[in-house]
Amino acid sequence: MEIKLHTLKSMFLKYLLVMVGIWSFMTRDAHAYLDPGTGSYFVQILIATLAGGGYLLVSSWDRLKKFLSGLTGQKKNSPSKKNEGRK
């Protein structure tokens, strides 16, 4: 039986991926040093992410409401009844 070259490459890549995955979990301790400024840097990133997300949410609130109402199937109310009294 002849094994196709494509199948052989596929088997090799799967084997390589499994071996790299196993090897990555068998690493030794890094003994890395984190200076005190690293914590404040992560806090700054967190605050900037929350502020940016808040700004994005506020700036596109109307579009978000339209999108969510479209998902739930709710339709906008009919036009206001202010003009019904006038004839």
PDB file of C-alpha atoms in Angstrom:
ATOM      1  CA  MET A   1       0.000   0.000   0.000  1.00  0.00           C
ATOM      2  CA  GLU A   2       1.214   3.400  -0.866  1.00  0.00           C
ATOM      3  CA  ILE A   3       0.805   6.214   1.650  1.00  0.00           C
ATOM      4  CA  LYS A   4       0.189   9.558   0.053  1.00  0.00           C
ATOM      5  CA  LEU A   5       2.730  12.279   0.730  1.00  0.00           C
ATOM      6  CA  HIS A   6       0.011  14.622   1.988  1.00  0.00           C
ATOM      7  CA  THR A   7      -1.112  12.075   4.591  1.00  0.00           C
ATOM      8  CA  LEU A   8       2.470  11.545   5.732  1.00  0.00           C
ATOM      9  CA  LYS A   9       3.007  15.296   6.152  1.00  0.00           C
ATOM     10  CA  SER A  10      -0.256  15.592   8.054  1.00  0.00           C
ATOM     11  CA  MET A  11       0.719  12.778  10.424  1.00  0.00           C
ATOM     12  CA  PHE A  12       4.149  14.329  10.983  1.00  0.00           C
ATOM     13  CA  LEU A  13       2.661  17.758  11.762  1.00  0.00           C
ATOM     14  CA  LYS A  14       0.201  16.248  14.243  1.00  0.00           C
ATOM     15  CA  TYR A  15       3.005  14.324  15.933  1.00  0.00           C
ATOM     16  CA  LEU A  16       5.174  17.455  16.059  1.00  0.00           C
ATOM     17  CA  LEU A  17       2.338  19.515  17.529  1.00  0.00           C
ATOM     18  CA  VAL A  18       1.700  16.936  20.254  1.00  0.00           C
ATOM     19  CA  MET A  19       5.401  16.736  21.105  1.00  0.00           C
ATOM     20  CA  VAL A  20       5.760  20.530  21.306  1.00  0.00           C
ATOM     21  CA  GLY A  21       2.663  20.686  23.515  1.00  0.00           C
ATOM     22  CA  ILE A  22       4.046  18.063  25.886  1.00  0.00           C
ATOM     23  CA  TRP A  23       7.452  19.749  25.915  1.00  0.00           C
ATOM     24  CA  SER A  24       5.927  23.146  26.762  1.00  0.00           C
ATOM     25  CA  PHE A  25       4.367  21.736  29.940  1.00  0.00           C
ATOM     26  CA  MET A  26       7.675  20.197  31.045  1.00  0.00           C
ATOM     27  CA  THR A  27       9.637  23.457  31.288  1.00  0.00           C
ATOM     28  CA  ARG A  28      11.687  24.334  34.330  1.00  0.00           C
ATOM     29  CA  ASP A  29      11.234  27.312  36.627  1.00  0.00           C
ATOM     30  CA  ALA A  30      12.324  30.585  35.088  1.00  0.00           C
ATOM     31  CA  HIS A  31      13.474  32.321  38.300  1.00  0.00           C
ATOM     32  CA  ALA A  32      12.451  35.602  36.733  1.00  0.00           C
ATOM     33  CA  TYR A  33      12.533  38.908  38.572  1.00  0.00           C
ATOM     34  CA  LEU A  34       9.570  41.263  38.485  1.00  0.00           C
ATOM     35  CA  ASP A  35      10.409  44.716  39.736  1.00  0.00           C
ATOM     36  CA  PRO A  36       7.873  46.704  41.794  1.00  0.00           C
ATOM     37  CA  GLY A  37       7.006  48.897  38.800  1.00  0.00           C
ATOM     38  CA  THR A  38       5.500  45.932  36.974  1.00  0.00           C
ATOM     39  CA  GLY A  39       2.449  45.835  39.243  1.00  0.00           C
ATOM     40  CA  SER A  40       1.671  49.509  38.716  1.00  0.00           C
ATOM     41  CA  TYR A  41       2.106  49.024  34.965  1.00  0.00           C
ATOM     42  CA  PHE A  42      -0.514  46.261  34.960  1.00  0.00           C
ATOM     43  CA  VAL A  43      -2.854  48.464  37.016  1.00  0.00           C
ATOM     44  CA  GLN A  44      -2.423  51.261  34.454  1.00  0.00           C
ATOM     45  CA  ILE A  45      -3.240  48.846  31.632  1.00  0.00           C
ATOM     46  CA  LEU A  46      -6.359  47.677  33.482  1.00  0.00           C
ATOM     47  CA  ILE A  47      -7.555  51.243  34.126  1.00  0.00           C
ATOM     48  CA  ALA A  48      -6.910  52.260  30.506  1.00  0.00           C
ATOM     49  CA  THR A  49      -8.793  49.201  29.248  1.00  0.00           C
ATOM     50  CA  LEU A  50     -11.793  49.931  31.469  1.00  0.00           C
ATOM     51  CA  ALA A  51     -11.803  53.625  30.532  1.00  0.00           C
ATOM     52  CA  GLY A  52     -11.533  52.839  26.812  1.00  0.00           C
ATOM     53  CA  GLY A  53     -14.284  50.234  27.025  1.00  0.00           C
ATOM     54  CA  GLY A  54     -16.503  52.665  28.919  1.00  0.00           C
ATOM     55  CA  TYR A  55     -15.950  55.371  26.329  1.00  0.00           C
ATOM     56  CA  LEU A  56     -16.699  52.939  23.512  1.00  0.00           C
ATOM     57  CA  LEU A  57     -19.902  51.837  25.231  1.00  0.00           C
ATOM     58  CA  VAL A  58     -21.104  55.395  25.883  1.00  0.00           C
ATOM     59  CA  SER A  59     -20.196  56.686  22.425  1.00  0.00           C
ATOM     60  CA  SER A  60     -22.069  53.903  20.635  1.00  0.00           C
ATOM     61  CA  TRP A  61     -24.960  53.406  23.077  1.00  0.00           C
ATOM     62  CA  ASP A  62     -27.732  54.066  20.513  1.00  0.00           C
ATOM     63  CA  ARG A  63     -26.310  51.592  18.005  1.00  0.00           C
ATOM     64  CA  LEU A  64     -25.895  49.031  20.783  1.00  0.00           C
ATOM     65  CA  LYS A  65     -29.535  49.462  21.865  1.00  0.00           C
ATOM     66  CA  LYS A  66     -30.740  49.019  18.278  1.00  0.00           C
ATOM     67  CA  PHE A  67     -28.610  45.898  17.868  1.00  0.00           C
ATOM     68  CA  LEU A  68     -29.781  44.334  21.125  1.00  0.00           C
ATOM     69  CA  SER A  69     -33.437  45.142  20.458  1.00  0.00           C
ATOM     70  CA  GLY A  70     -33.055  43.470  17.062  1.00  0.00           C
ATOM     71  CA  LEU A  71     -31.741  40.328  18.752  1.00  0.00           C
ATOM     72  CA  THR A  72     -34.599  40.146  21.245  1.00  0.00           C
ATOM     73  CA  GLY A  73     -37.243  40.870  18.622  1.00  0.00           C
ATOM     74  CA  GLN A  74     -38.543  44.002  20.314  1.00  0.00           C
ATOM     75  CA  LYS A  75     -39.733  46.677  17.953  1.00  0.00           C
ATOM     76  CA  LYS A  76     -39.608  50.384  18.555  1.00  0.00           C
ATOM     77  CA  ASN A  77     -42.808  51.939  19.835  1.00  0.00           C
ATOM     78  CA  SER A  78     -45.078  53.550  17.290  1.00  0.00           C
ATOM     79  CA  PRO A  79     -44.594  57.279  16.702  1.00  0.00           C
ATOM     80  CA  SER A  80     -45.597  59.457  19.601  1.00  0.00           C
ATOM     81  CA  LYS A  81     -49.236  60.418  19.933  1.00  0.00           C
ATOM     82  CA  LYS A  82     -48.499  64.142  20.190  1.00  0.00           C
ATOM     83  CA  ASN A  83     -49.721  64.832  16.661  1.00  0.00           C
ATOM     84  CA  GLU A  84     -52.940  62.777  16.944  1.00  0.00           C
ATOM     85  CA  GLY A  85     -54.826  65.556  18.733  1.00  0.00           C
ATOM     86  CA  ARG A  86     -54.216  68.065  15.953  1.00  0.00           C
ATOM     87  CA  LYS A  87     -56.579  68.099  12.985  1.00  0.00           C
TER      88      LYS A  87
END
